[in-house]
XYZ file of C-alpha atoms in Angstrom:
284
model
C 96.173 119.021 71.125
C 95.681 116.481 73.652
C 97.692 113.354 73.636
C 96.722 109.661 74.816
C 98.130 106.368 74.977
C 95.836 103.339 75.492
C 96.022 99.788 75.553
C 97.571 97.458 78.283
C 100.458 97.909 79.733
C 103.415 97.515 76.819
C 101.184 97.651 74.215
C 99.880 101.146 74.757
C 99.078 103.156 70.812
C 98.921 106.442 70.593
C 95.600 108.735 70.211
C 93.969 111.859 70.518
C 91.647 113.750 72.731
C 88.905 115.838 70.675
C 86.208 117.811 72.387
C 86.806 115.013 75.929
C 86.070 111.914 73.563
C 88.902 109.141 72.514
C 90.600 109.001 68.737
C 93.416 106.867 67.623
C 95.715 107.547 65.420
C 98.100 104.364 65.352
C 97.064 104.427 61.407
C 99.389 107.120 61.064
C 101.491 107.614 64.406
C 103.715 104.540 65.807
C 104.028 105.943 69.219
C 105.326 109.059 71.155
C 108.788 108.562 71.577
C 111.745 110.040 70.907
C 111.530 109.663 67.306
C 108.072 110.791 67.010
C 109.628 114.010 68.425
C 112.160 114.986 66.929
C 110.993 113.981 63.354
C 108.158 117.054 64.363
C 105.591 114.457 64.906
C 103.690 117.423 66.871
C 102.978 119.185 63.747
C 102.223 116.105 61.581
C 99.613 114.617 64.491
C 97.870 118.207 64.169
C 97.801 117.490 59.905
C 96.329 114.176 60.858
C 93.734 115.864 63.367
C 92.787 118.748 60.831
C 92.385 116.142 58.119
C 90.825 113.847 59.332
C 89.285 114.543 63.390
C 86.108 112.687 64.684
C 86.541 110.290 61.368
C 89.450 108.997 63.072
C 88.677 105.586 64.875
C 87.169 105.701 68.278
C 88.651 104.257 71.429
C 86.193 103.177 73.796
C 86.375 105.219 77.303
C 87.065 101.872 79.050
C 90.217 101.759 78.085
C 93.337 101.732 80.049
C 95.471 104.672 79.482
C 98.776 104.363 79.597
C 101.299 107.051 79.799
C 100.952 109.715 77.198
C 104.856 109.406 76.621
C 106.456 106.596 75.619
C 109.312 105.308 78.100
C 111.698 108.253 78.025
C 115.347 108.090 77.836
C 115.148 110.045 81.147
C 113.177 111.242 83.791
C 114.237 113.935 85.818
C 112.675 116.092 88.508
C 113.282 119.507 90.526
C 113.105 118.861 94.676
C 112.095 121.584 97.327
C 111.170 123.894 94.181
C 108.118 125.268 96.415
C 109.242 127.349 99.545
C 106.174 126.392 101.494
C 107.286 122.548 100.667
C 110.615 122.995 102.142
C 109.498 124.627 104.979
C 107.550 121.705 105.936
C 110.640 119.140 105.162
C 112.910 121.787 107.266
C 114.863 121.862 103.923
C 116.775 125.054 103.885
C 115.683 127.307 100.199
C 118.307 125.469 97.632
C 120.375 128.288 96.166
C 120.313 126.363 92.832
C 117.667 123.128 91.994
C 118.262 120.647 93.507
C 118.100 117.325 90.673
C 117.240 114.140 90.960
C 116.567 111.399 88.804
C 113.269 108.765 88.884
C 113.672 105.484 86.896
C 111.703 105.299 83.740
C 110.937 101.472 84.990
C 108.556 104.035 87.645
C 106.469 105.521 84.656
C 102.930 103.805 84.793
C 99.436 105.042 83.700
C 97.240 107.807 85.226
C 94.970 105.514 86.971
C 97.156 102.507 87.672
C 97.818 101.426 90.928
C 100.462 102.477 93.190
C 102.541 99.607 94.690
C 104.518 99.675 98.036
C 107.770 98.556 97.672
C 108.882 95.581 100.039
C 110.254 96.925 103.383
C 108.352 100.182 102.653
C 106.587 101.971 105.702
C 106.793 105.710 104.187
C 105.585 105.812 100.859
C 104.298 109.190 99.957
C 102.589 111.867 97.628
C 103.515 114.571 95.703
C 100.845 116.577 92.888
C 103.952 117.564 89.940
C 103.679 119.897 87.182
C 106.102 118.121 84.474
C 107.413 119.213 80.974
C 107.737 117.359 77.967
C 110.665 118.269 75.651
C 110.232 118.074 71.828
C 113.831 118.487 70.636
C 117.409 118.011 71.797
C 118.366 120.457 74.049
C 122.096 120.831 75.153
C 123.120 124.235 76.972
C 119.853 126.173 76.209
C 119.383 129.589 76.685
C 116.582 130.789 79.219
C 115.173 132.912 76.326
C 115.003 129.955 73.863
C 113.406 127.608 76.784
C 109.841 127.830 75.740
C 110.808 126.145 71.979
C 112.048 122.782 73.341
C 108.191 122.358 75.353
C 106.605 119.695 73.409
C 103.905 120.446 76.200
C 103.018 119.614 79.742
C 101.545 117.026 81.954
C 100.461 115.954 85.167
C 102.748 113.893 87.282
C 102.572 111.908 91.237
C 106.053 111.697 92.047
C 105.639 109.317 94.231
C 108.383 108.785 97.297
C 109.362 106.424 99.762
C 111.395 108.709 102.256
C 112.630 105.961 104.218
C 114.397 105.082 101.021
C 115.159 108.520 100.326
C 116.483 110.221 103.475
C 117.615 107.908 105.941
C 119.399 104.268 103.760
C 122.385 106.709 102.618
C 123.434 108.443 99.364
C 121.030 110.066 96.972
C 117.494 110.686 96.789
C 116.869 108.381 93.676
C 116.577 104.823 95.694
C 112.891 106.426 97.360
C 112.049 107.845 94.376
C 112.098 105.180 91.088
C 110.229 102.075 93.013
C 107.856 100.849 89.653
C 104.553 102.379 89.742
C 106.059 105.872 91.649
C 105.971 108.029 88.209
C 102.194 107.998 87.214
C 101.702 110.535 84.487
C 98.467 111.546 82.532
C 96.298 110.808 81.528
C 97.105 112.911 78.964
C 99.894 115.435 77.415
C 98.957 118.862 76.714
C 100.836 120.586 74.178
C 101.841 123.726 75.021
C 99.240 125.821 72.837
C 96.739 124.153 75.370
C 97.892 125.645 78.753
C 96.884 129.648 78.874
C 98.978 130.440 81.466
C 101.715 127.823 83.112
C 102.974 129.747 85.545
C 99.701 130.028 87.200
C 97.922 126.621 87.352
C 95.909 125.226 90.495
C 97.625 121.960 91.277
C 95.924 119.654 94.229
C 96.389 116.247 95.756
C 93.528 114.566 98.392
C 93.727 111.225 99.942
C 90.624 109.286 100.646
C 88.809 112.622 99.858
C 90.443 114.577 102.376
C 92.700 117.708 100.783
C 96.773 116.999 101.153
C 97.631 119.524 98.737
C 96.237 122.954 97.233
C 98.946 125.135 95.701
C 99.666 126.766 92.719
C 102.788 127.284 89.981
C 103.023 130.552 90.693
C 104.975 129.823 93.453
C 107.741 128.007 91.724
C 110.439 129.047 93.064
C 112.914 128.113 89.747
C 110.396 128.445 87.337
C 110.274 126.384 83.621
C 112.550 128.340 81.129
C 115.332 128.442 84.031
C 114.601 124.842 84.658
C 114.732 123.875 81.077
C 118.546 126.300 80.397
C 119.933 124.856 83.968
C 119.333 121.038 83.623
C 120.654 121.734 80.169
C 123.873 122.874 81.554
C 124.908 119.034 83.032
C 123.031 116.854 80.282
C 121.705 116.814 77.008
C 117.574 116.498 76.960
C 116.437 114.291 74.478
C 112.958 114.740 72.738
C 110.355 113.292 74.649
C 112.512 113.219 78.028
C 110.256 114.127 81.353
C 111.001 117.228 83.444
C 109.034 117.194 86.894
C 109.135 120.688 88.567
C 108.691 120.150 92.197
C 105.504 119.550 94.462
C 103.810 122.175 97.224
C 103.371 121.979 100.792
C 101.109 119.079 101.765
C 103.014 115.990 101.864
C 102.521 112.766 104.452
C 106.093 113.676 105.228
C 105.149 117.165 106.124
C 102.661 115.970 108.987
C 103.423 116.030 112.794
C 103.727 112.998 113.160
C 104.346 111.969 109.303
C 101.487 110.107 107.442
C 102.117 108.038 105.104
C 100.206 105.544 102.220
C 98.863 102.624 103.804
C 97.194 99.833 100.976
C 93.138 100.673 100.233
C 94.087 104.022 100.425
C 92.919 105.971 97.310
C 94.911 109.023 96.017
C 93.213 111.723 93.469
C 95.252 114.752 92.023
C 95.049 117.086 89.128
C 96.046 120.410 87.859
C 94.436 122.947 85.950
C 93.975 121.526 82.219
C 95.887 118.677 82.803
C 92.860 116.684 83.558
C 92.966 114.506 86.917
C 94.222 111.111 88.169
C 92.894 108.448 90.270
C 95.243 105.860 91.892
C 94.439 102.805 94.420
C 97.403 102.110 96.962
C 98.357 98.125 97.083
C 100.720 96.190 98.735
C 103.405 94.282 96.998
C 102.228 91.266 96.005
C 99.019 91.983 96.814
């Protein structure tokens, strides 16, 4: 199944994708959040789509989608997990991930704009693969990984590195600015994706190419992800797991080039669908 949210912003309901055209369910389904999760909402949506599919009410294809997850209780993402990306950062290979958290205040839509922050000269880009988890998860074992995947989505972790790398402490101040966590424009559950660990994943910039890599080249790939982060926190259901970005970033560049506002940014990943964001100022 593929999972929408539509509406305007805080007032997104939930819907379906069937065959690339627009359903909602909000008849049956309050939302996807963490209750919708863990009371195995996944497997009453697919009663709902079985009984009932194109009869289900349509959504028109102008409308705004939102995030296809509610605001999670956390979102949490994997730095310099691609060795070609931390080459180009001259970031040593982390012997373990390397974690970081984004503020859920960051999550916007798949086609919303992207805002730079006040003060901000170094706003980035960076194409994500990111996993949705369907039930509490506290110590997992590698082997058990794949059962807490509600499913998978795609994800521009957007970063200010001035905020990141050079104002002190950790890497979260660059990385939860609001509008730096668009996801979508839809959630794949995992059924959907053939193969995960070997998805195209790209990221251009006013048309020109930034980024062209694949998952294969995880470095920590998603079951050890899943087990490790596991170790220091409990996952809720419907919490956000980003696992890292490849080699193309402004930061990357000699010199660095960065998001300037007009600039348009357009990523996707094999079936994850694509998104399309326009770069403002703040306040603009």
């Amino acid at each position: 199944m593929k999972l929408i949210r539509f509406g305007q912003p805080g007032q997104e309901k939930p819907g379906v994708l069937i065959n690339n055209k627009r359903y909602d369910v909000s008849g049956f389904i309050p939302d996807y959040n963490e209750t919708f999760f863990e009371t195995d909402g996944l497997d009453k949506l697919k009663h709902i789509v079985e009984e009932h599919g194109t009869d289900l009410p349509a959504v028109d294809d102008d409308e705004r989608l939102g995030s296809p997850v509610a605001r999670p209780s956390k979102l949490l993402c994997i730095g310099l997990n691609y060795a070609d990306h931390a080459e180009e950062t001259g970031a040593p290979l982390p012997p373990e991930p390397v974690l970081f958290m984004k503020s859920t205040t960051a999550v916007v839509g798949a086609f919303d704009d992207v805002v730079i922050p006040k003060n901000s000269f170094k706003t980035d880009w960076e194409v994500e693969l990111a996993i949705v988890i369907n039930k509490k998860a506290s110590y997992v074992n590698e082997a058990d990984a794949a059962s807490y995947i509600a499913g998978y989505v795609l994800h521009n972790d957007v970063s200010e590195r001035e905020f990141q790398l050079e104002r002190n402490g950790t890497w979260d101040k660059g990385k939860g600015c609001d509008t730096f966590a668009p996801l979508g424009p839809f959630l794949a559950t995992a059924d959907e994706v053939a193969d995960v660990d070997n998805l195209k994943l790209w990221l251009s910039v006013n048309g020109q190419m930034m980024q062209n890599g694949t998952t294969a080249n995880l470095i920590f790939n998603i079951p050890f992800l899943i087990s490790y982060v596991s170790q220091f926190m409990t996952l809720l259901p419907g919490d956000v797991i980003s696992t890292g970005t490849p080699a193309g970033v402004g930061l990357g560049f000699k010199p660095p080039v960065y998001l300037k506002p007009g600039d348009v940014i357009e990523l996707g990943i094999d079936g994850l669908g694509t998104q399309k964001q326009t770069v403002k100022a703040y306040g603009a």
